[in-house]
Short mmCIF file of C-alpha atoms and ligand atoms in Angstrom, two decimals:
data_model
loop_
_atom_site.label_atom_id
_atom_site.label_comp_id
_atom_site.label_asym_id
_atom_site.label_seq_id
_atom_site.Cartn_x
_atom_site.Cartn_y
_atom_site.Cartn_z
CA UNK N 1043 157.67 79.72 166.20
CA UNK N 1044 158.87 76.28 165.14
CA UNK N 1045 156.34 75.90 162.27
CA UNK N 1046 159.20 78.89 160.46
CA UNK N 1047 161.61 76.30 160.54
CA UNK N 1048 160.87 75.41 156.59
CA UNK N 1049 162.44 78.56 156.00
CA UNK N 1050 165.40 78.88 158.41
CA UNK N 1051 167.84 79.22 155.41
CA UNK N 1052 166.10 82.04 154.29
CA UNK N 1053 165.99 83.55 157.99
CA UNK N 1054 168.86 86.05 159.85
CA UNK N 1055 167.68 85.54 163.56
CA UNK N 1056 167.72 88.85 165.84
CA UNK N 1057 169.38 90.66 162.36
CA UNK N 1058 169.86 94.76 163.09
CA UNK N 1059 168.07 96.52 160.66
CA UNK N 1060 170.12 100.35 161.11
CA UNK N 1061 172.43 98.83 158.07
CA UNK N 1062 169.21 98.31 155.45
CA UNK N 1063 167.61 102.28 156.75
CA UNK N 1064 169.05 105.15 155.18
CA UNK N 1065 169.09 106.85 158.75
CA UNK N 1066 171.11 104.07 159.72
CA UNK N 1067 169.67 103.92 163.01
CA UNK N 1068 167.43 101.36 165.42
CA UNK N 1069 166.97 97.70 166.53
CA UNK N 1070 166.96 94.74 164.93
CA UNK N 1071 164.32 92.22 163.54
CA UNK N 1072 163.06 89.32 165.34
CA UNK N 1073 163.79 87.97 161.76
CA UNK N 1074 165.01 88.77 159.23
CA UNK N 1075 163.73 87.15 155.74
CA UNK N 1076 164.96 87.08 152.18
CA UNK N 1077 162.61 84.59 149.80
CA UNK N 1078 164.23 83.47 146.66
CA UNK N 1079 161.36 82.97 144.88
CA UNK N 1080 157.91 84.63 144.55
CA UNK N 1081 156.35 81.40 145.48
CA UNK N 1082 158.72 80.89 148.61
CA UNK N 1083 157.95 84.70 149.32
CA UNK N 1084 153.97 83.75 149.10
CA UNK N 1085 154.33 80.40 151.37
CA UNK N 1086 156.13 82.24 154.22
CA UNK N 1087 153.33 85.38 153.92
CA UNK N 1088 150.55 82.57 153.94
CA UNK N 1089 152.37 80.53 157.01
CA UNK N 1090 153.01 83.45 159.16
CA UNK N 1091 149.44 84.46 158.69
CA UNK N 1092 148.51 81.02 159.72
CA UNK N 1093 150.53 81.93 163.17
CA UNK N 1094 149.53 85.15 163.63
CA UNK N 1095 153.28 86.61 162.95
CA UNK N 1096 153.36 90.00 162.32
CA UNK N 1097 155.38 90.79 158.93
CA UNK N 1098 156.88 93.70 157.39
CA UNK N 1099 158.36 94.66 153.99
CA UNK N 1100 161.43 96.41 154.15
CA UNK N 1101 161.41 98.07 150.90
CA UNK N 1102 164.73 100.14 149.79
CA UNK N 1103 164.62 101.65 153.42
CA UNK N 1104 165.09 105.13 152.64
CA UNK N 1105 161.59 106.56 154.15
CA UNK N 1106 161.75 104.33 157.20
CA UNK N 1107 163.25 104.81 160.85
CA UNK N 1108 162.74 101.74 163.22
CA UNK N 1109 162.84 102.09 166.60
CA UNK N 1110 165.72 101.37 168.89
CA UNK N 1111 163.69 98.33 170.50
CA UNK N 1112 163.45 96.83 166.97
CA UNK N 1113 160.95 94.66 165.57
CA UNK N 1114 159.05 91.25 166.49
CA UNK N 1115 158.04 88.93 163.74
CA UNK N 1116 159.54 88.90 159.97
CA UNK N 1117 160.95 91.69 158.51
CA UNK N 1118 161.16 90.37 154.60
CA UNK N 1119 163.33 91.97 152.06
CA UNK N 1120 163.16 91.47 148.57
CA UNK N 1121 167.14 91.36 147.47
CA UNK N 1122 166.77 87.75 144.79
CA UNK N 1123 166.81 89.15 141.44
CA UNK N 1124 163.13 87.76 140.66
CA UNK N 1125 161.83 90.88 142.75
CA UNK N 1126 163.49 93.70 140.51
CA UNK N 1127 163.34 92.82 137.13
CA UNK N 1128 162.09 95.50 134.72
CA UNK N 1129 160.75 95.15 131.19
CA UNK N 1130 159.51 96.95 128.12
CA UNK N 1131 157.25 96.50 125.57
CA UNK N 1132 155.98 99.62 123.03
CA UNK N 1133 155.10 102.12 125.26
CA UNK N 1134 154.74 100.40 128.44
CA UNK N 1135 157.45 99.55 131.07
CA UNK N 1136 157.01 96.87 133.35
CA UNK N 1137 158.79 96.38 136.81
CA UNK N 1138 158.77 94.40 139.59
CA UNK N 1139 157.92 95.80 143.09
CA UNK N 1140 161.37 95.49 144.96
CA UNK N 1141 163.33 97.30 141.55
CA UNK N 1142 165.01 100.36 142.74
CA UNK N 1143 162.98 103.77 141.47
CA UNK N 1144 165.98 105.21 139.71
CA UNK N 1145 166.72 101.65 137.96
CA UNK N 1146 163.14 102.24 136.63
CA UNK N 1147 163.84 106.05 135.73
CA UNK N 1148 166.89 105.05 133.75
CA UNK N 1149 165.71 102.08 131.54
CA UNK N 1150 163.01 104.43 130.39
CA UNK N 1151 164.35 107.50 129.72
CA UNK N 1152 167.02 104.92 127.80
CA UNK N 1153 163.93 103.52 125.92
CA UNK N 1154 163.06 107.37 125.16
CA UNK N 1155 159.87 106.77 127.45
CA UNK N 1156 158.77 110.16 129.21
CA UNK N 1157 156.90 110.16 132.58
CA UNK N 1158 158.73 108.75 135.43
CA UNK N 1159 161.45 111.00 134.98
CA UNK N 1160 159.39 113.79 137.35
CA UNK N 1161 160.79 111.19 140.46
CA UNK N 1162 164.08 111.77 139.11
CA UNK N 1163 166.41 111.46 142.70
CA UNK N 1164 163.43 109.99 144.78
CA UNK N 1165 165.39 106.90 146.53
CA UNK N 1166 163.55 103.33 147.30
CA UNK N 1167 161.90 101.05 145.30
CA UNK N 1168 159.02 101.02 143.32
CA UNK N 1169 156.45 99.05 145.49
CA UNK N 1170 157.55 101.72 148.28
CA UNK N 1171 156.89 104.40 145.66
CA UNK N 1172 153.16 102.80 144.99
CA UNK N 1173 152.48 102.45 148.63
CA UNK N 1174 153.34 106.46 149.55
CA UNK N 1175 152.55 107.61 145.67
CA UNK N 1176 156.50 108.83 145.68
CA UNK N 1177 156.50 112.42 143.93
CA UNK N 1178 157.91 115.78 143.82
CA UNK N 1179 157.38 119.48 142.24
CA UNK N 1180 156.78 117.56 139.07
CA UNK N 1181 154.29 115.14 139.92
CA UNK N 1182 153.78 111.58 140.94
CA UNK N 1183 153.78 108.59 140.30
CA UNK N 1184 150.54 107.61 140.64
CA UNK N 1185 148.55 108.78 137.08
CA UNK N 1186 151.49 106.84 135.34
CA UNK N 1187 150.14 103.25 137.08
CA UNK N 1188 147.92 101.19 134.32
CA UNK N 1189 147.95 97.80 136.77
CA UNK N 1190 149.68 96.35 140.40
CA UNK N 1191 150.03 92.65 140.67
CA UNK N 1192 150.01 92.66 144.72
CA UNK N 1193 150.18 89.94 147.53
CA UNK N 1194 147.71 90.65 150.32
CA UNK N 1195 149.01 89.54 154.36
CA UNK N 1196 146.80 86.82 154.03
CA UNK N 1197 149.41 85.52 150.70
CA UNK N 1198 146.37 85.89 148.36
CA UNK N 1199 147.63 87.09 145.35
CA UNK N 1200 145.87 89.53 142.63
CA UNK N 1201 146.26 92.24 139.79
CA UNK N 1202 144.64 96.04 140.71
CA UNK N 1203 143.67 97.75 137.31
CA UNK N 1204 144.39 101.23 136.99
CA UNK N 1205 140.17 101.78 137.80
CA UNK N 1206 140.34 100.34 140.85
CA UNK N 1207 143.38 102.48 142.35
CA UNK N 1208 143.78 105.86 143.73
CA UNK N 1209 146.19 108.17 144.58
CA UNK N 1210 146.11 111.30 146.53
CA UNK N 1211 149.26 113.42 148.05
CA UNK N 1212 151.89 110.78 150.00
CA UNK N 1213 148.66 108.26 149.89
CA UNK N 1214 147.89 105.47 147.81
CA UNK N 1215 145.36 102.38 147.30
CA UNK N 1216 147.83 99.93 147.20
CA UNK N 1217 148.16 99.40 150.70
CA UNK N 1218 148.58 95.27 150.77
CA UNK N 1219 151.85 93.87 152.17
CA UNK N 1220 154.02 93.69 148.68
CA UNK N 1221 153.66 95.05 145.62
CA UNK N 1222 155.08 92.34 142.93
CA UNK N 1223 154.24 93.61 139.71
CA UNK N 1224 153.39 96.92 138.38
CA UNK N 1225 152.60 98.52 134.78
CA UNK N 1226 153.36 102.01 133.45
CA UNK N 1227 152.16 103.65 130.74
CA UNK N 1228 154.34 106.22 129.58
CA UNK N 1229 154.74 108.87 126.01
CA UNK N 1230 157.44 108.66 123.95
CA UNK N 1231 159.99 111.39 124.26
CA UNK N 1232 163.35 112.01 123.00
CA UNK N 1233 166.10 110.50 124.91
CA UNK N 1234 168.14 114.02 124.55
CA UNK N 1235 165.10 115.94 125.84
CA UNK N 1236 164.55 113.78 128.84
CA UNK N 1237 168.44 114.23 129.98
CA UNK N 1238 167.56 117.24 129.93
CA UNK N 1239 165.15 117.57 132.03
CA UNK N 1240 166.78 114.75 134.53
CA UNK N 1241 170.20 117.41 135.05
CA UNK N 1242 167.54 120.43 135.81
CA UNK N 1243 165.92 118.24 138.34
CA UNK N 1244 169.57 116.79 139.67
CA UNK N 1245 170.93 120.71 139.90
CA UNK N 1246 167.72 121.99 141.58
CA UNK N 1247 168.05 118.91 144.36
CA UNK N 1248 171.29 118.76 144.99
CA UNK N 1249 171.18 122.43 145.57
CA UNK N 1250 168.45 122.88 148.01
CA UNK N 1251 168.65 119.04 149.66
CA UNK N 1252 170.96 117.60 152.01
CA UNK N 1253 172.08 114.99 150.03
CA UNK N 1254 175.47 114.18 151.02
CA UNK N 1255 174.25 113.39 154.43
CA UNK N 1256 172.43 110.55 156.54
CA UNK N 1257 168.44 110.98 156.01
CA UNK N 1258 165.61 109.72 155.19
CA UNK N 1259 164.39 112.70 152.42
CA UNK N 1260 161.34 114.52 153.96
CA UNK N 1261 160.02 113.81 156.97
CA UNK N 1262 156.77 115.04 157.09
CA UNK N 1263 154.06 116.25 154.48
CA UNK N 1264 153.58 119.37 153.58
CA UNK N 1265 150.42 120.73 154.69
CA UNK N 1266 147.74 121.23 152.46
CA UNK N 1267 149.14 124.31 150.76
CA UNK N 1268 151.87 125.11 152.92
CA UNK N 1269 155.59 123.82 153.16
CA UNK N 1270 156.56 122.05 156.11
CA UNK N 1271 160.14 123.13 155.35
CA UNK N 1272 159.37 126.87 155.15
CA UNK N 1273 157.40 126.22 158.32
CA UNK N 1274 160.26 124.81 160.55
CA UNK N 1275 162.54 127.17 158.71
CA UNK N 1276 160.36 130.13 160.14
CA UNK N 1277 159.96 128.34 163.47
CA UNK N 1278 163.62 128.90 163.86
CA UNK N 1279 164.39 125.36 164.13
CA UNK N 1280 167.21 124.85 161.20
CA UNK N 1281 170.05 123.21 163.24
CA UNK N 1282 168.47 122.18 166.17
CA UNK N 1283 170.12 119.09 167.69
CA UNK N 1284 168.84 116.29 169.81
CA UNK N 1285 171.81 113.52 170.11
CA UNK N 1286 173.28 112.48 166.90
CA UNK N 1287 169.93 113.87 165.15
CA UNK N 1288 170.17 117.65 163.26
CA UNK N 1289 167.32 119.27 161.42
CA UNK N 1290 169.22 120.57 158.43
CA UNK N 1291 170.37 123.58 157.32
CA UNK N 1292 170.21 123.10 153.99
CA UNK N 1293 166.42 121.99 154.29
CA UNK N 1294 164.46 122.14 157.19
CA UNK N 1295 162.04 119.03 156.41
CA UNK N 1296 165.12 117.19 156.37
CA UNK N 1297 166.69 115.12 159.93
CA UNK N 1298 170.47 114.21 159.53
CA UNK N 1299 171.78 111.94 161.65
CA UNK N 1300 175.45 110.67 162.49
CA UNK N 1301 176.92 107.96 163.56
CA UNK N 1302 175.94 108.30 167.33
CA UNK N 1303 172.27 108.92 167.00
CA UNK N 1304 169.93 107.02 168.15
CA UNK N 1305 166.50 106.19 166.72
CA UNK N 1306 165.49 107.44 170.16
CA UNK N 1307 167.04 110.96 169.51
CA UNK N 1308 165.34 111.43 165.89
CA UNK N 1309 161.72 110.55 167.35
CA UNK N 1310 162.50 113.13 169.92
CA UNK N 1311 163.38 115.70 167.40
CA UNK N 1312 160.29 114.93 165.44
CA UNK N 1313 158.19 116.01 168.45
CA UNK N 1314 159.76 118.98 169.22
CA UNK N 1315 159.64 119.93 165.64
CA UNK N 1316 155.63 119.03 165.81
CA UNK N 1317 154.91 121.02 169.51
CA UNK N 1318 156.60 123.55 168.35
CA UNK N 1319 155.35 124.70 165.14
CA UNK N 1320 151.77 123.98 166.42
CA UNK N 1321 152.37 126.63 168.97
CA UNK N 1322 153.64 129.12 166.24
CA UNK N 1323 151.56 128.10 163.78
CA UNK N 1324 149.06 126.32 164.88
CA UNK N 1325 149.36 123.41 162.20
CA UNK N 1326 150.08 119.79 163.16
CA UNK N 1327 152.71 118.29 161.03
CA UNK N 1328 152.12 114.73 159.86
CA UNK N 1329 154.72 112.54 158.95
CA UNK N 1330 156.03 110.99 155.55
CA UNK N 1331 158.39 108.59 157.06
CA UNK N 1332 157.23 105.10 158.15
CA UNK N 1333 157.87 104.58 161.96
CA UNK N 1334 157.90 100.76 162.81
N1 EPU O 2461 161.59 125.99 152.06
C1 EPU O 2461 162.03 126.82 153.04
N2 EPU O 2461 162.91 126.33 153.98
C2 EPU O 2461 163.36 125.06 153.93
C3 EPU O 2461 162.90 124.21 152.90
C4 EPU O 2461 162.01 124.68 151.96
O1 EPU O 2461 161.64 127.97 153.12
O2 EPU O 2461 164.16 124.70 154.80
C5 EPU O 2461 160.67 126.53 151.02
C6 EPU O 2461 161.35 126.56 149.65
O3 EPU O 2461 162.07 127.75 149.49
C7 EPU O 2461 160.18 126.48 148.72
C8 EPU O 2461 159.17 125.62 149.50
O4 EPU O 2461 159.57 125.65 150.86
O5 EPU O 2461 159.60 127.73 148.49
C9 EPU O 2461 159.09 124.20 149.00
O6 EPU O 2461 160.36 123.58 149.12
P1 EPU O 2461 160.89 122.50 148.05
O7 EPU O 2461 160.79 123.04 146.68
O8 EPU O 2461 162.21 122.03 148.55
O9 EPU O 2461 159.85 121.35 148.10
P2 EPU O 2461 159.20 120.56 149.30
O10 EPU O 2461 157.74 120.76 149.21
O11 EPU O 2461 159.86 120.87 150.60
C10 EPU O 2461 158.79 118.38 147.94
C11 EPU O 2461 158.84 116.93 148.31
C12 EPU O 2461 160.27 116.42 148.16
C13 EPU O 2461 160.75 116.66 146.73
C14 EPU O 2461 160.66 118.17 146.44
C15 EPU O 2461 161.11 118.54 145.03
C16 EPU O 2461 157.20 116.55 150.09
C17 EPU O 2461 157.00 116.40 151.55
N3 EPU O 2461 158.46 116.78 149.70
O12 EPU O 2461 159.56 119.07 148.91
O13 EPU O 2461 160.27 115.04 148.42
O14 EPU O 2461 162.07 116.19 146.56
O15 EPU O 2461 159.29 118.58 146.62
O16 EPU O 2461 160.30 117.97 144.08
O17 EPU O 2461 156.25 116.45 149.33
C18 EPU O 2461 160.51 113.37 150.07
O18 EPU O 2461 159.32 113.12 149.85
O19 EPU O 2461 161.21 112.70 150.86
C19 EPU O 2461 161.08 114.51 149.38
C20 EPU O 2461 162.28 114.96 149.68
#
């Protein structure tokens, strides 16, 4: 791979990637990249397409687990400053694709802009958000998108207006490598009100999700009117271990891990939670997480 060698001070060589996943688990990247600039990001996109290098985005890693062999090709994470900025302008909120969700939450509800605030406590960035159309009970963020500036894996770059996306449950249009820009249009609310709500959805989380533990939120979708949580619940599986790997008690579409798990030990939990409640059930769980 000596045509990467433009951008060896932008590349970790053989960097473990447990540290950037929530799950803190797996193996590490062949490399590891970390673009200064959207132009540098777009010339390293374009030149590993040129030599057939796979590439990943690591977004804020909470929905990912990678697996203990790691990953070959670039892994490319979006930490410069120039891939989170967020901006506002009457009722429309601006923000760049590697900006942290709750970042984006907060500078509205400051501006007394109503919308997002449904994601309230939904980790990861906002281009990770677009990709899986992040939501909750409340709804998602999807219907609040007016535009996505994206780069394809080719490094072509172009905007998405709201006409030309969609967004169904956990799946979204805007499936090209990174998301660099993207437009909300939100209502003006009062500031108090939104607090508000924001506490009711903090109380109502913290009481019912693991949150003080290793995990990577939900792991699976719920089935099409159903609850995958209720469903492992009533499979009897709250608390089953494999390795360093639980299936928590507090919610059962949850998979703590702790420091001597193995990425190994949560995909073998994930199958035993999917044989078994097909056999009960008869339903085949899908999964939320990305596996790379
Ligand atoms: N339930 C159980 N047992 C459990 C967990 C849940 O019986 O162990 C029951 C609950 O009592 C409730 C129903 O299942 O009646 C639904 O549970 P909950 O309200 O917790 O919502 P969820 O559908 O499990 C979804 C999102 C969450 C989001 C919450 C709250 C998915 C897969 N999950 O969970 O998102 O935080 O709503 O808005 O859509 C995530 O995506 O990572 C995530 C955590």
């Amino acid at each position: 791979m000596s045509s990467l060698d433009d951008f060896s001070d932008i590349l970790k060589v053989d960097e473990p990637l447990a540290d950037y996943t929530w799950l803190k688990v797996g193996g590490p990247a062949q490399y590891l990249a970390d673009p200064q600039s959207v132009e540098q990001l777009q010339s390293l996109v374009t030149r590993c397409h040129e030599l057939d290098v796979p590439v990943r985005l690591l977004g804020g890693g909470s929905n990912l687990l990678v697996r203990d062999d790691g990953v070959s090709g670039v892994v490319i994470q979006l930490s410069a400053p120039c891939f989170s900025e967020i901006s506002l302008e009457g009722t429309v909120v601006t923000a760049s694709g590697g900006a942290l969700l709750s970042n984006l939450i907060s500078e509205s509800v400051k501006a007394g802009l109503g919308g997002l605030e449904v994601l309230t406590g939904i980790p990861g960035t906002v281009g990770g958000a677009l990709h899986g159309n992040a939501g909750g009970r409340g709804g998602d963020i999807g219907p609040l998108v007016k535009s996505v500036i994206v780069l394809t894996a080719k490094g072509e770059i172009f905007t998405r207006k709201e006409d030309e996306l969609s967004f169904e449950y956990r799946k979204s249009s805007v499936n090209e490598l990174v998301v660099l820009k993207a437009e909300f249009e939100l209502q003006e609310v009062d500031t108090d009100e939104l607090t508000q709500r924001i506490r009711k959805l903090w109380i109502t989380k913290r009481s019912t999700q693991p949150l003080s533990h290793q995990s990577a939120g939900c792991i699976f979708k719920n089935p099409r009117g159903l609850s995958a949580g209720a469903l492992i619940e009533q499979a009897g599986l709250k608390g089953t271990q494999v390795g360093g790997a639980e299936i928590s008690d507090r919610h059962a579409n949850f998979i703590v891990t702790n420091e001597k798990a193995t990425a190994d030990d949560v995909l073998r939990l994930i199958e035993l939670i999917q044989t078994k409640v097909s056999d009960r059930f008869g339903v085949d769980l899908e999964t939320e997480i990305n596996i790379w």
